[in-house]
XYZ file of C-alpha atoms in Angstrom:
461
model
C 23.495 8.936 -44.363
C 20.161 9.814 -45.304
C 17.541 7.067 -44.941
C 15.141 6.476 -47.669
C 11.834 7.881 -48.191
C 8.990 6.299 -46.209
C 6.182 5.518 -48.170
C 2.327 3.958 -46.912
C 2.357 0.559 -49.069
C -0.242 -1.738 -48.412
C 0.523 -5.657 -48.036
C -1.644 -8.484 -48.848
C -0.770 -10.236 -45.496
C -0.366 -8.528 -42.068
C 0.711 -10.279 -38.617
C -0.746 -7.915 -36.100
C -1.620 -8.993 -31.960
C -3.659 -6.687 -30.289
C -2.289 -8.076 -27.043
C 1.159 -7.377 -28.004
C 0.612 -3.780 -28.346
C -1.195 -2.792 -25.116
C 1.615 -1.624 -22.535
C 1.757 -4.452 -19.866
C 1.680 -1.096 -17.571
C -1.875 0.073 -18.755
C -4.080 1.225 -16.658
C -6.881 -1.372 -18.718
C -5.133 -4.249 -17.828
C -4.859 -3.720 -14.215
C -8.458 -2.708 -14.454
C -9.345 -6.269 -16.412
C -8.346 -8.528 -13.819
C -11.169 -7.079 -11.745
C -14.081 -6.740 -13.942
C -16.436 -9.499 -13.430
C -19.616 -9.350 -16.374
C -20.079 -13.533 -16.061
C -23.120 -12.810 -14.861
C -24.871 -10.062 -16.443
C -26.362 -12.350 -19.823
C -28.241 -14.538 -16.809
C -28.721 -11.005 -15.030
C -30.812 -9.505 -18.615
C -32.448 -12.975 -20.228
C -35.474 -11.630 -18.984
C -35.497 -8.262 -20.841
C -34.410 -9.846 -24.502
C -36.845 -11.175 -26.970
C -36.530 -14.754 -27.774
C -37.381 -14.020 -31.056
C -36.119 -11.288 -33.621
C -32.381 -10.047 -34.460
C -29.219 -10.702 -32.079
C -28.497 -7.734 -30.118
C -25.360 -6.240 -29.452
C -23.514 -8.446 -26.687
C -24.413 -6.387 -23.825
C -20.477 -7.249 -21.979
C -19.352 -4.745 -24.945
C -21.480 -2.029 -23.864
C -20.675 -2.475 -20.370
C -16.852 -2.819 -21.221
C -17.147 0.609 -23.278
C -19.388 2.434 -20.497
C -16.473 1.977 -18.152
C -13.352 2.941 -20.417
C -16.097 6.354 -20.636
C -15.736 6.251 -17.663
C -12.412 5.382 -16.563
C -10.804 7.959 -18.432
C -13.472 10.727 -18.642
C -14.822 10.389 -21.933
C -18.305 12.305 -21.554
C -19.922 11.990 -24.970
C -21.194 8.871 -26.224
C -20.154 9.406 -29.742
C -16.791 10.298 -29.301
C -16.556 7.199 -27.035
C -17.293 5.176 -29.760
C -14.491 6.993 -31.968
C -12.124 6.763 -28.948
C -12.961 2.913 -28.837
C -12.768 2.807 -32.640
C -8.989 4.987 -32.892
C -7.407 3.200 -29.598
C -5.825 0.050 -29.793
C -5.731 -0.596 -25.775
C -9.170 0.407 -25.349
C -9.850 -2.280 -28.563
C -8.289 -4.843 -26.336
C -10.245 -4.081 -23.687
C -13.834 -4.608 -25.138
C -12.920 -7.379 -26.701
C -13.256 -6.295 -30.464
C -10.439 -6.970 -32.658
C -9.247 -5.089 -35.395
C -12.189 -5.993 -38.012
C -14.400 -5.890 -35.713
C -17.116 -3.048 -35.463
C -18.012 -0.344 -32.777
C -21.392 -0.452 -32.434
C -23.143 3.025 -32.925
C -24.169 5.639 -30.044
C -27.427 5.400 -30.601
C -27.106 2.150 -29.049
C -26.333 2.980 -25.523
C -29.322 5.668 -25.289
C -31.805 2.481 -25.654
C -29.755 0.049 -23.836
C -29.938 2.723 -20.394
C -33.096 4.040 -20.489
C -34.558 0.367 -21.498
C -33.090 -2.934 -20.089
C -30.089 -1.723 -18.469
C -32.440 0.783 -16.455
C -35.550 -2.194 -15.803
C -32.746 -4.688 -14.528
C -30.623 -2.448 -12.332
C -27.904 -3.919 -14.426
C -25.715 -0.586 -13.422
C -26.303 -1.518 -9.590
C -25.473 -5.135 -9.843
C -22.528 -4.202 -11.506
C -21.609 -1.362 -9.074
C -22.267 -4.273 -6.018
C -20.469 -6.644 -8.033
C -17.400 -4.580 -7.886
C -17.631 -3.725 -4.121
C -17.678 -7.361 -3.556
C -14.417 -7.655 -5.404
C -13.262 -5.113 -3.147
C -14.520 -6.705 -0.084
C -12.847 -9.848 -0.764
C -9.645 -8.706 -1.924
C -9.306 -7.457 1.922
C -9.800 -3.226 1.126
C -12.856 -2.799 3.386
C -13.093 -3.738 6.833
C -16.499 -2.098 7.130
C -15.563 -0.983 11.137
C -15.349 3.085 9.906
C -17.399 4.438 7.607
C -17.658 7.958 6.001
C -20.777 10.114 3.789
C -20.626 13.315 2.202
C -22.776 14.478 -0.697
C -21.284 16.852 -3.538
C -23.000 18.704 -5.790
C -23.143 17.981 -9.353
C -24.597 20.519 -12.000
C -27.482 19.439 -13.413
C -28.170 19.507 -17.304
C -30.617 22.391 -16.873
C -30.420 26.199 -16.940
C -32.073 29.062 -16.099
C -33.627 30.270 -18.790
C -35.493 27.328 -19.326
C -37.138 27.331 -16.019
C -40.218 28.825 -14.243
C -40.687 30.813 -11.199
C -41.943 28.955 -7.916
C -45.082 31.308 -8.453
C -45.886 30.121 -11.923
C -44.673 26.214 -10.917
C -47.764 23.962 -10.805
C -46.966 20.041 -11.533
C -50.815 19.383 -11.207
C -50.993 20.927 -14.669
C -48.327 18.388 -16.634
C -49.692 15.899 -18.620
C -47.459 12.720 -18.216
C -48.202 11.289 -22.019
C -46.787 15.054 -23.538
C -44.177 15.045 -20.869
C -40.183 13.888 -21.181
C -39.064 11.042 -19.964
C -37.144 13.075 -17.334
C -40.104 15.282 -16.423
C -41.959 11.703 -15.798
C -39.706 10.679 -13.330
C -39.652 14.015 -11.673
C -43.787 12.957 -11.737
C -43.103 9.539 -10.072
C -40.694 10.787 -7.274
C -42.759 13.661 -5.632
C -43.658 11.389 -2.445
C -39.981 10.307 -2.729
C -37.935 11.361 0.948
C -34.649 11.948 -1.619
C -36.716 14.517 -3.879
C -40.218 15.921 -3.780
C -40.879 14.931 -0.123
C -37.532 15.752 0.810
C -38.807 19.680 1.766
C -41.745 21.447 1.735
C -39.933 24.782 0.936
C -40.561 25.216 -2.941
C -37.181 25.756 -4.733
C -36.996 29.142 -6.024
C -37.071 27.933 -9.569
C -37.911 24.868 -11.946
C -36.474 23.638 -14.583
C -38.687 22.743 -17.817
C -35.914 20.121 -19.276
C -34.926 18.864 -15.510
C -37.385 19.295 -13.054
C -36.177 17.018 -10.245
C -32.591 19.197 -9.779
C -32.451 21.788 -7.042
C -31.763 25.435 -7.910
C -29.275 26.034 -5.166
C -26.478 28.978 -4.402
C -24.900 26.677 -1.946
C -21.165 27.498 -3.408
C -21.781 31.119 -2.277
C -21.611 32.107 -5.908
C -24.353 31.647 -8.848
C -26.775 29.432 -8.474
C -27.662 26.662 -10.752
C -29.530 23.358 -10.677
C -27.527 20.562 -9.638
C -28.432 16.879 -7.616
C -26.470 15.598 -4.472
C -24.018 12.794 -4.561
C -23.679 11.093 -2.009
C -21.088 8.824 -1.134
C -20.980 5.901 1.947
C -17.357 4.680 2.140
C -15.010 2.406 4.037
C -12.060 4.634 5.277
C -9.397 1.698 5.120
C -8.916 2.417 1.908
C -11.384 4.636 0.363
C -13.674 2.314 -1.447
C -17.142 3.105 -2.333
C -19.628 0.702 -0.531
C -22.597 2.540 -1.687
C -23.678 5.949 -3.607
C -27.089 7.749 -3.865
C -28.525 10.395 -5.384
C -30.982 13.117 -3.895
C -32.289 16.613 -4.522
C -29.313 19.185 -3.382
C -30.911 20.185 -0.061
C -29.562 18.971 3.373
C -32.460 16.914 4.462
C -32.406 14.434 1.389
C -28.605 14.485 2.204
C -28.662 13.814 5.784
C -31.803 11.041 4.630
C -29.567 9.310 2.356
C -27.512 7.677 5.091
C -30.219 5.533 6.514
C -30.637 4.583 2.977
C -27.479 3.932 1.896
C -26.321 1.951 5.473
C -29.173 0.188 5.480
C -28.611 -1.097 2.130
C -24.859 -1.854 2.956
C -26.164 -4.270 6.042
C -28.434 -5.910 3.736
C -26.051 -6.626 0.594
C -22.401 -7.261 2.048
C -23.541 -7.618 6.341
C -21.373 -4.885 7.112
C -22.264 -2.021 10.284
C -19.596 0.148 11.271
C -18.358 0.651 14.869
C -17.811 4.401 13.545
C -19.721 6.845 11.098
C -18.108 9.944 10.424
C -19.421 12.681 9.165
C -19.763 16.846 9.292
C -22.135 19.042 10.981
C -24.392 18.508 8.424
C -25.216 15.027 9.890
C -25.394 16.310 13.328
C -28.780 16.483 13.954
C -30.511 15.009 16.705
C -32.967 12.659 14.663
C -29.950 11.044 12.847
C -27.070 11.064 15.830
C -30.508 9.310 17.907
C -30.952 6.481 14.359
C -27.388 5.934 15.196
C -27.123 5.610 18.571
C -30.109 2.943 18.606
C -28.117 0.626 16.538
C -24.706 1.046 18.352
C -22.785 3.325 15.801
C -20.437 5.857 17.305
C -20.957 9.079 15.349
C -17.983 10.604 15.011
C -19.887 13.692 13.855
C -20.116 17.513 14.950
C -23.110 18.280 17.221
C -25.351 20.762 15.351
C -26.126 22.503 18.346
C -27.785 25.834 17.985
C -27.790 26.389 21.715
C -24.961 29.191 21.416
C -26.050 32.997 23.561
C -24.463 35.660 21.943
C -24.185 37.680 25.221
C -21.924 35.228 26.715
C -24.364 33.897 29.228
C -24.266 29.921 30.429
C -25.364 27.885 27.839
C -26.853 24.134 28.252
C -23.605 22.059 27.980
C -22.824 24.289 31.306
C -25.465 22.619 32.965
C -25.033 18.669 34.390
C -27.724 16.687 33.336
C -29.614 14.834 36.100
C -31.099 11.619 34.252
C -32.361 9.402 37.201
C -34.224 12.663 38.552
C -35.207 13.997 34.896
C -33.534 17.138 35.938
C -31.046 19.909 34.996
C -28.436 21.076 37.288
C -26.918 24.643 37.547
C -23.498 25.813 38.229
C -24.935 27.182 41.641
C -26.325 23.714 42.302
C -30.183 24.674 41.641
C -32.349 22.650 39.964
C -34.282 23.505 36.805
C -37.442 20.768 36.434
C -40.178 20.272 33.794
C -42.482 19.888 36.222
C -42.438 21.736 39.843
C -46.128 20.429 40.242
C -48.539 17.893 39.014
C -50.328 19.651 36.442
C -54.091 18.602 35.206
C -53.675 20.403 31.662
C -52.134 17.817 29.163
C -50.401 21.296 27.557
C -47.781 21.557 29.856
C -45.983 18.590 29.126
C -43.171 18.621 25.824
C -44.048 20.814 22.983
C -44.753 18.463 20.437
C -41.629 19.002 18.564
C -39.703 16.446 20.327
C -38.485 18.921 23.163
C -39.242 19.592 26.413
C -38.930 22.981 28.762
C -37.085 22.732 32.562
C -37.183 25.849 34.495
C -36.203 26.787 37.851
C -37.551 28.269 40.503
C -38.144 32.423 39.886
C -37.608 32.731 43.987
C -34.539 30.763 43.314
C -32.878 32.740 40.283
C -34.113 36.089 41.934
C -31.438 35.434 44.964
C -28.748 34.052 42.749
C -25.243 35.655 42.528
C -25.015 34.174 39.146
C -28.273 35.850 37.961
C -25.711 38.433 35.713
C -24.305 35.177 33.925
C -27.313 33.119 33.466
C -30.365 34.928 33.012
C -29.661 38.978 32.856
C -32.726 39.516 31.244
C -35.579 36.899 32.204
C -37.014 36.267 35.720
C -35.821 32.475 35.918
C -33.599 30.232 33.742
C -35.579 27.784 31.192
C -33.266 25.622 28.749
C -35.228 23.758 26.264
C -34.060 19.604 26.174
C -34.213 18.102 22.447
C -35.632 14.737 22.101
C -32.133 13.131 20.901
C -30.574 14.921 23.459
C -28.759 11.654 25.026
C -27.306 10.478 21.330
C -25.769 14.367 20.885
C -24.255 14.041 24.499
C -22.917 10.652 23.219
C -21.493 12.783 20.156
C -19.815 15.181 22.024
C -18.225 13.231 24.902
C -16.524 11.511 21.485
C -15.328 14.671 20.057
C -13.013 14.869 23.323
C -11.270 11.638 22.415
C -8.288 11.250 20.601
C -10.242 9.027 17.995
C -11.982 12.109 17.202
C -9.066 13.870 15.692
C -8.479 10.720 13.607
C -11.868 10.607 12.433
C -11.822 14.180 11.403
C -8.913 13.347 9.257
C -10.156 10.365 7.805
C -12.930 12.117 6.656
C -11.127 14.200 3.853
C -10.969 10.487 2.095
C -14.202 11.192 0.646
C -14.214 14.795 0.082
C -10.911 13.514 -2.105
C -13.206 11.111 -3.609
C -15.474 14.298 -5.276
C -12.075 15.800 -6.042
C -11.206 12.779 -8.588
C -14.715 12.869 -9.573
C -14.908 15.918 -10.708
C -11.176 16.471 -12.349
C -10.131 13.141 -13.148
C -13.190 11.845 -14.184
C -14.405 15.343 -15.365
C -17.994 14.048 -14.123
C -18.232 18.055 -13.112
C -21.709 18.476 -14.916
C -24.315 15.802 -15.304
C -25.025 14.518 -19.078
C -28.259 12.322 -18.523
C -31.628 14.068 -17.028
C -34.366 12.733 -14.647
C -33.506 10.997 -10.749
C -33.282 7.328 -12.966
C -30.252 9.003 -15.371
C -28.781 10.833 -12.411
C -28.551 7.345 -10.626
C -27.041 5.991 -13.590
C -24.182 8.287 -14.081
C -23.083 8.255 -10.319
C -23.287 4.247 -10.264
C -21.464 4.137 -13.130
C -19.032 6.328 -12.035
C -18.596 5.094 -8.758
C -17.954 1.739 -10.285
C -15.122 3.294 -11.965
C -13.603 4.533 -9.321
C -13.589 1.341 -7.022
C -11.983 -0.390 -10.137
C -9.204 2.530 -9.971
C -8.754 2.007 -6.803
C -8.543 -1.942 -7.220
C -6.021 -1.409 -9.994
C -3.612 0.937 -7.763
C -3.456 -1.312 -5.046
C -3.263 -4.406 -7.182
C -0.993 -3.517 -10.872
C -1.009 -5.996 -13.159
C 2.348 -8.326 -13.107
C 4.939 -6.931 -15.130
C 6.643 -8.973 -17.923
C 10.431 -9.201 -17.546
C 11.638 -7.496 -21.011
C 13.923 -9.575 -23.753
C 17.116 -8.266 -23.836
């Protein structure tokens, strides 16, 4: 039988529970249990008037910011719809049905202003590592850092050639907020000081981002995320952004673990890494505080002909000597020398040669030095921590390390896809470090919530 038309009538009394129609399965609720805002009023009394109109509760921003978020809602206005249309996201800021979603134009104030002046975003973002901490997901004995590069709100044709770039010229009270900051971090190690090499060009709107081919395709300005995590379970113990070049990168981790030690008292036994982190300046920073770096050697000291390289020759350290195959000796010094020249080279290395009568008689001569009169190799400063590196790679830990590494390379991956946080929205090093803590955040509370679902109801029947 055919039921009867059904017709929208209004009634004069409704019984309606938000709580009753949010899926005990939701991703909000398991997500609830672990956000913690008790303490951000105390956390902003200092940046509120005491006098004037009540501001939006600033637990209702935060609580929309992460169901942006969460589930990869970019813009700020259609957050607001989102929040306005979706009952579950209703229940999860608090507002019931009456109740109004405050406008867009709110949030722009709120994070350049008081959210930005407080570090509101990075108390939150330790808040929630804490939470992680003590719910038993880190260990803090292996860590991992990568950086990934985000696109930066900036294109090319609003840019100016390295030529043409002079910041001398800007005058901070015409400039954008953004092109301040790039202003204020110039003598920053992360940006301006991170190179002296000029990028190739600047952006007018972002100045700060790095115009960078590194994906072997177009280039376009993007920043560096980088990510420190605990490899138990891949939660986020600390994130950083820097200019998309390799030596804010590699910089980022003294940051970053320093940080770590300082907030939660956490050093790992391992840091693992890829070549990029190599170097001997930052496998010697880790060495010095007992961290095993699990971490390629970037070792240049490759011969295309096929001759003996330096890991062919045994190091002599109680005699400050190289050893050959053949048994010869290669010395810095064969003789005390008066001229203060002949010691290292000022760039942290230092030159052992052997003898020329010694080489000239060799039988090896053909696979060590075809081409020069006697055998130099040229010692780096660091050069114990890189031997410590790659005595490591020929452990069996190694090949664990290595895998536990993808953990945060999958990390980008869900930023990027699932959180769609594939281009940045805000401009300037102070938005960039917004959007990454907040995003971060959002994925430690994912995690949280996958390990730890919300109790499910047994249904009536």
């Amino acid at each position: 039988m055919l039921g009867p038309k059904q017709e929208a009538q209004g009634a004069l009394f409704y019984e309606f529970s938000l709580e009753g129609h949010v899926p005990q399965d939701h991703l909000l609720r398991s997500i609830d249990r672990f956000v913690d805002l008790s303490s951000i009023r105390a956390h902003l009394a200092d940046f509120y008037s005491h006098t004037g109109r009540p501001s939006v509760d600033p637990e209702l921003l935060i609580r929309m910011l992460l169901v942006g978020y969460c589930f990869g809602i970019r813009s700020e206005r259609r957050l607001c719809d989102e929040v306005h249309l979706n009952l579950a996201y209703r229940w999860f800021c608090r507002l019931d049905l009456s109740d109004r979603v405050p406008d867009h134009s709110i949030f722009s104030k709120n994070l350049h202003g008081r959210f930005r002046d407080s570090e509101l975003l990075r108390h939150l973002f330790e808040t929630t590592v804490a939470r992680c901490i003590s719910e038993g997901l880190v260990s803090g004995q292996r860590m991992a850092i990568d950086a990934s590069l985000i696109e930066a709100d900036a294109n090319k044709q609003n840019s100016t050639p390295k030529e043409e770039w002079d910041a001398t010229h800007i005058d901070p009270a015409d400039a954008s907020r953004a092109v301040r900051e790039y202003l204020d971090t110039l003598d920053e190690a992360a940006f301006g000081a991170a190179s002296r090499v000029r990028p190739k060009f600047t952006s007018h709107s972002d100045p700060a981002s790095q115009w960078t081919a590194a994906r072997k395709g177009p280039a376009f300005f993007s920043y560096s995320g980088n990510y420190l995590i605990d490899t138990d379970h891949g939660v986020i113990l600390d994130v950083e952004p820097t200019r998309s070049i390799r030596q804010a990168e590699v910089g980022s981790t003294k940051i970053m673990l320093t940080r770590v030690k300082d907030k939660f008292d956490l050093v790992p036994d391992w840091m693992i890494a890829d070549t990029a982190y190599g170097s001997g300046p930052m496998l010697g920073w880790l060495v010095d505080r007992k961290i095993d770096p699990y971490i390629p050697v970037n070792d240049k000291a490759g011969r295309p002909d096929g001759t003996w390289i330096r890991t062919d020759f045994d190091w002599d350290a109680e005699n400050d000597q190289y050893i050959c195959p053949e048994g010869h000796a290669l010395k810095q010094f064969h003789r005390n020398y008066s001229d203060p020249n002949q010691g290292p080279t000022g760039k942290g290395t230092a030159k052992y040669r052997a003898l020329k009568l010694t080489c000239q008689v060799c039988p090896s001569k053909s696979k060590c030095c075809p081409n020069a009169d006697a055998r130099a190799i040229t010692r780096e400063e660091h050069e114990e921590a890189r031997q410590v590196a790659r005595d490591l790679a020929k452990t069996d830990e190694y090949a664990i390390a290595m895998r536990l590494r993808k953990k945060v390379e999958m990390l980008f991956a869900h930023l990027k896809r699932i959180l769609g946080l594939g281009r940045l929205r805000l401009r300037g090093p102070c938005g960039v470090n917004d959007e990454f803590l907040l995003a971060a955040t959002a994925q430690n509370l994912r995690k949280l919530a996958k390990i730890f679902p919300a109790p499910q109801q047994a249904r009536k029947t």
